[in-house]
Amino acid sequence: MIAPVAEPALHGRRLAPVFGGLAVAMFLASLDQTVVATALPEIAGSVGRLDQLSWIIIAYHLAAAASTPLWGRASDLYGRKRLLLAAVIIFLAGSAFCGLARDLVQLTASRAVQGVGAGGMMTLSMAVIAEIVPARIRARVQGYLQLVFALAGVIGPLVGGLIVDVSSWRWIFYLNLPFGALAVTVLGSRLRLPARSTDRSLDVPGALLLVSGVAGLLLLTEQVGGAAARWWLLAGSAFLLTVFVWWERRTAEPILPPRLFRRPVFVVVTVALFLTTAVMFAVVIFVPLFQQTAAGVSATRSGLLLLPMTAGITVSTVLGGRFIARTGHYRWLPATGLALEAMSAFLLSRVTVGTSLLAVGACLVLFGLGFGMVTQVLVLALQNGADRRDLGIATASANLFRSLGGSVGAAVFGTIFAHQLNDHLARALPPGAALDADAVQSGPAAVRLLPAAIRGAVAGGIADAVDTVFLLATLVALAAFAVALTLRAEPLRDDR
């Protein structure tokens, strides 16, 4: 193998254009996770039926999550710059095909191509930062990148709705092209990372086993198929992942090296990321749902209600990064942040229909302050504890477990919400009244059309179900807090 010569650490003006290109790539990849949500009714009228369009979202998430380990390990072997540029180009090709799609099959396949590129963009953007930025200021720089990721995810539905209102849904995808081209131009000309030449090869059998097993698990969390199909999916995924573990212990160049799991910091960080992302999805999904269906708030106002959370994330991200840069200490930040998350989730479980939006906003600010102390610091700790040869796959693993946490969290919390709502309606509906809870969950418009007596029972049921979701989210945050307490601090390395 020809050893690469390390790029000198970047600061200030030299770092700014590179960070700008990485931020654009991260923004586009995160935005396309949620931007189509508000456009689905419009897309349904063009390429398919509404009850089939969840595949447009599922395909993207599946491809992004399943491909992250491949991008990470490949970048360790072959260098990050060329692969990052390839990921952006794949994403742009998928975006163009999405805009040109004429039926649901074409659109779903194109979204999968987009997702493959997005998996590389999200993983390699953070891995590049880890390679070119010294550890002491890396928390601040990666914190800004994490903020871009969070902001894009929150404003995605709003952006999608605005585009559909003023133009065609196809422009949701076409608008990626000029911004993605800008990212390719900037990164291609300003990012200086050495190419790598190696006689080592990528673990293709391990990659196929891992991707298949993870894809099966993610499909399981998306509630695909009937009960029997899901049992088969669970059994198949378990078998594939078991074979994957067996194979990784025996192959010379594993896609996910078992040595990573022998590092306590890797185990602590991945488990904590899984749990904290699950809690975040509970907040992002069920706060707007409660406000629209139970409290009668408009979709726009309920979406804007998430902005205080973004403000909280911004403040704690900036302050936390500066604290680490000045002191070099980071161990207690994730535990403190998760304690704030648990407190916020518990307060949200106490919210009623009569609770003011100001009070709800204060709870979300508290959650954002906590969340901003967690993710960026955990990723820093993971990268700081990884060997340079494993930097890409370690970063990819963080993204993989975060994606799994979001998918599993959304599925579990959604199932609990549905069961609680069904139980409440069975008890609270007036005699002789019949109502399908699935119809209620189709949206706030369906709730507003119900007779007054039934509407009151439904609003109470939604409130009780959301309370249960946030009580469970509180327990999940406390479990993550307990895990974070075991994080062992290691001196921040200056060798990046």
Coordinates of C-alpha atoms in Angstrom, one line a residue, residues 77-255:
L77 CA -9.3 2.0 1.8
Y78 CA -9.5 4.3 -1.2
G79 CA -9.6 7.9 0.1
R80 CA -12.5 10.2 0.9
K81 CA -12.4 13.0 -1.7
R82 CA -13.1 10.9 -4.7
L83 CA -15.8 8.9 -3.0
L84 CA -17.5 12.0 -1.6
L85 CA -17.6 13.5 -5.1
A86 CA -19.0 10.2 -6.4
A87 CA -21.7 10.2 -3.7
V88 CA -22.8 13.7 -4.6
I89 CA -22.9 12.8 -8.3
I90 CA -25.0 9.7 -7.6
F91 CA -27.3 11.8 -5.5
L92 CA -27.7 14.3 -8.3
A93 CA -28.4 11.6 -10.9
G94 CA -31.1 10.2 -8.6
S95 CA -32.6 13.7 -8.3
A96 CA -32.7 14.1 -12.0
F97 CA -34.3 10.7 -12.5
C98 CA -36.9 11.6 -9.7
G99 CA -37.9 14.7 -11.6
L100 CA -38.3 12.8 -14.8
A101 CA -40.2 9.8 -13.3
R102 CA -43.5 9.0 -15.0
D103 CA -44.8 6.3 -12.7
L104 CA -44.4 5.1 -9.1
V105 CA -41.8 2.3 -9.9
Q106 CA -39.5 4.8 -11.6
L107 CA -39.9 7.3 -8.8
T108 CA -39.2 4.8 -6.1
A109 CA -36.2 3.4 -7.9
S110 CA -34.8 6.9 -8.4
R111 CA -35.3 7.7 -4.7
A112 CA -33.3 4.6 -3.9
V113 CA -30.4 5.9 -6.1
Q114 CA -30.7 9.3 -4.3
G115 CA -30.5 7.5 -0.9
V116 CA -27.3 5.6 -1.9
G117 CA -25.7 9.0 -2.7
A118 CA -27.1 10.6 0.5
G119 CA -25.6 7.8 2.6
G120 CA -22.2 8.7 1.3
M121 CA -22.8 12.5 1.6
M122 CA -23.8 12.3 5.2
T123 CA -21.1 9.9 6.3
L124 CA -18.1 11.2 4.3
S125 CA -18.8 14.9 5.1
M126 CA -18.2 14.1 8.8
A127 CA -15.3 11.8 8.1
V128 CA -13.6 14.6 6.0
I129 CA -14.0 17.0 8.9
A130 CA -12.4 14.4 11.2
E131 CA -9.5 14.1 8.8
I132 CA -8.7 17.8 8.2
V133 CA -9.7 19.6 11.4
P134 CA -7.8 19.3 14.7
A135 CA -9.7 17.5 17.5
R136 CA -10.0 20.5 19.8
I137 CA -12.0 22.6 17.3
R138 CA -13.6 19.6 15.6
A139 CA -16.5 19.5 18.0
R140 CA -17.4 23.1 17.1
V141 CA -17.0 22.5 13.3
Q142 CA -18.9 19.2 13.3
G143 CA -21.5 20.8 15.6
Y144 CA -22.2 23.3 12.8
L145 CA -22.5 20.4 10.4
Q146 CA -24.9 18.6 12.7
L147 CA -26.9 21.8 13.0
V148 CA -27.2 21.9 9.2
F149 CA -28.4 18.3 9.3
A150 CA -31.0 19.0 12.0
L151 CA -32.3 22.3 10.4
A152 CA -32.7 20.7 7.0
G153 CA -34.7 17.8 8.5
V154 CA -37.0 20.2 10.3
I155 CA -37.7 22.6 7.5
G156 CA -38.0 19.9 4.8
P157 CA -41.8 19.6 4.9
L158 CA -42.1 23.4 4.8
V159 CA -39.8 23.7 1.8
G160 CA -41.7 20.9 0.0
G161 CA -45.1 22.5 0.7
L162 CA -43.8 25.9 -0.6
I163 CA -42.4 24.4 -3.8
V164 CA -45.7 22.5 -4.5
D165 CA -47.7 25.6 -3.9
V166 CA -45.8 27.8 -6.4
S167 CA -44.6 25.2 -8.9
S168 CA -44.6 21.4 -9.7
W169 CA -43.5 18.7 -7.3
R170 CA -40.8 17.8 -9.8
W171 CA -38.9 21.0 -8.8
I172 CA -38.3 19.5 -5.3
F173 CA -35.8 17.3 -7.1
Y174 CA -34.6 19.6 -9.9
L175 CA -33.5 22.2 -7.4
N176 CA -31.0 19.8 -6.0
L177 CA -29.0 20.0 -9.2
P178 CA -27.6 23.5 -9.1
F179 CA -26.7 23.3 -5.4
G180 CA -25.2 19.9 -5.8
A181 CA -23.2 21.0 -8.8
L182 CA -21.9 23.9 -6.6
A183 CA -20.8 21.4 -3.9
V184 CA -19.0 19.3 -6.5
T185 CA -17.2 22.3 -7.9
V186 CA -16.1 23.7 -4.5
L187 CA -15.0 20.4 -3.1
G188 CA -13.3 19.3 -6.3
S189 CA -11.2 22.5 -6.4
R190 CA -10.6 23.3 -2.7
L191 CA -10.6 20.1 -0.8
R192 CA -7.0 18.7 -0.7
L193 CA -6.9 15.1 0.4
P194 CA -4.5 12.5 -1.0
A195 CA -5.7 9.7 -3.2
R196 CA -4.9 6.2 -1.8
S197 CA -3.6 3.2 -3.6
T198 CA -4.0 -0.2 -2.0
D199 CA -3.9 -3.8 -2.8
R200 CA -6.6 -4.4 -0.1
S201 CA -10.1 -5.1 -1.4
L202 CA -13.5 -4.2 -0.1
D203 CA -15.3 -7.0 1.7
V204 CA -18.1 -7.6 -0.9
P205 CA -19.7 -10.7 0.8
G206 CA -19.8 -8.9 4.1
A207 CA -21.2 -5.8 2.5
L208 CA -24.0 -7.8 0.9
L209 CA -24.9 -9.6 4.1
L210 CA -24.9 -6.4 6.1
V211 CA -26.9 -4.4 3.6
S212 CA -29.5 -7.2 3.3
G213 CA -29.8 -7.7 7.1
V214 CA -30.1 -4.0 7.8
A215 CA -32.6 -3.5 4.9
G216 CA -34.7 -6.2 6.3
L217 CA -34.7 -4.7 9.8
L218 CA -35.6 -1.2 8.4
L219 CA -38.4 -2.7 6.3
L220 CA -39.6 -4.4 9.5
T221 CA -39.8 -1.0 11.4
E222 CA -41.7 0.4 8.5
Q223 CA -44.5 -2.1 9.1
V224 CA -44.3 -3.6 5.6
G225 CA -46.6 -6.5 4.9
G226 CA -48.8 -8.5 7.2
A227 CA -47.9 -10.2 10.4
A228 CA -46.7 -13.4 8.8
A229 CA -44.5 -11.5 6.3
R230 CA -43.0 -9.5 9.2
W231 CA -42.1 -12.6 11.1
W232 CA -40.4 -14.0 8.0
L233 CA -38.6 -10.7 7.5
L234 CA -37.4 -10.8 11.2
A235 CA -36.2 -14.3 10.9
G236 CA -34.4 -13.7 7.6
S237 CA -32.7 -10.5 8.9
A238 CA -31.6 -12.3 12.0
F239 CA -30.1 -15.1 10.0
L240 CA -28.3 -12.8 7.6
L241 CA -26.8 -10.7 10.4
T242 CA -25.7 -13.9 12.3
V243 CA -23.9 -15.1 9.1
F244 CA -22.5 -11.6 8.8
V245 CA -21.0 -11.7 12.3
W246 CA -19.5 -15.2 11.5
W247 CA -18.0 -13.9 8.3
E248 CA -16.5 -10.7 9.7
R249 CA -14.6 -12.8 12.3
R250 CA -12.9 -14.8 9.5
T251 CA -12.3 -12.4 6.6
A252 CA -9.1 -10.5 6.2
E253 CA -10.6 -7.1 5.4
P254 CA -14.0 -6.9 7.2
I255 CA -16.5 -4.2 6.2

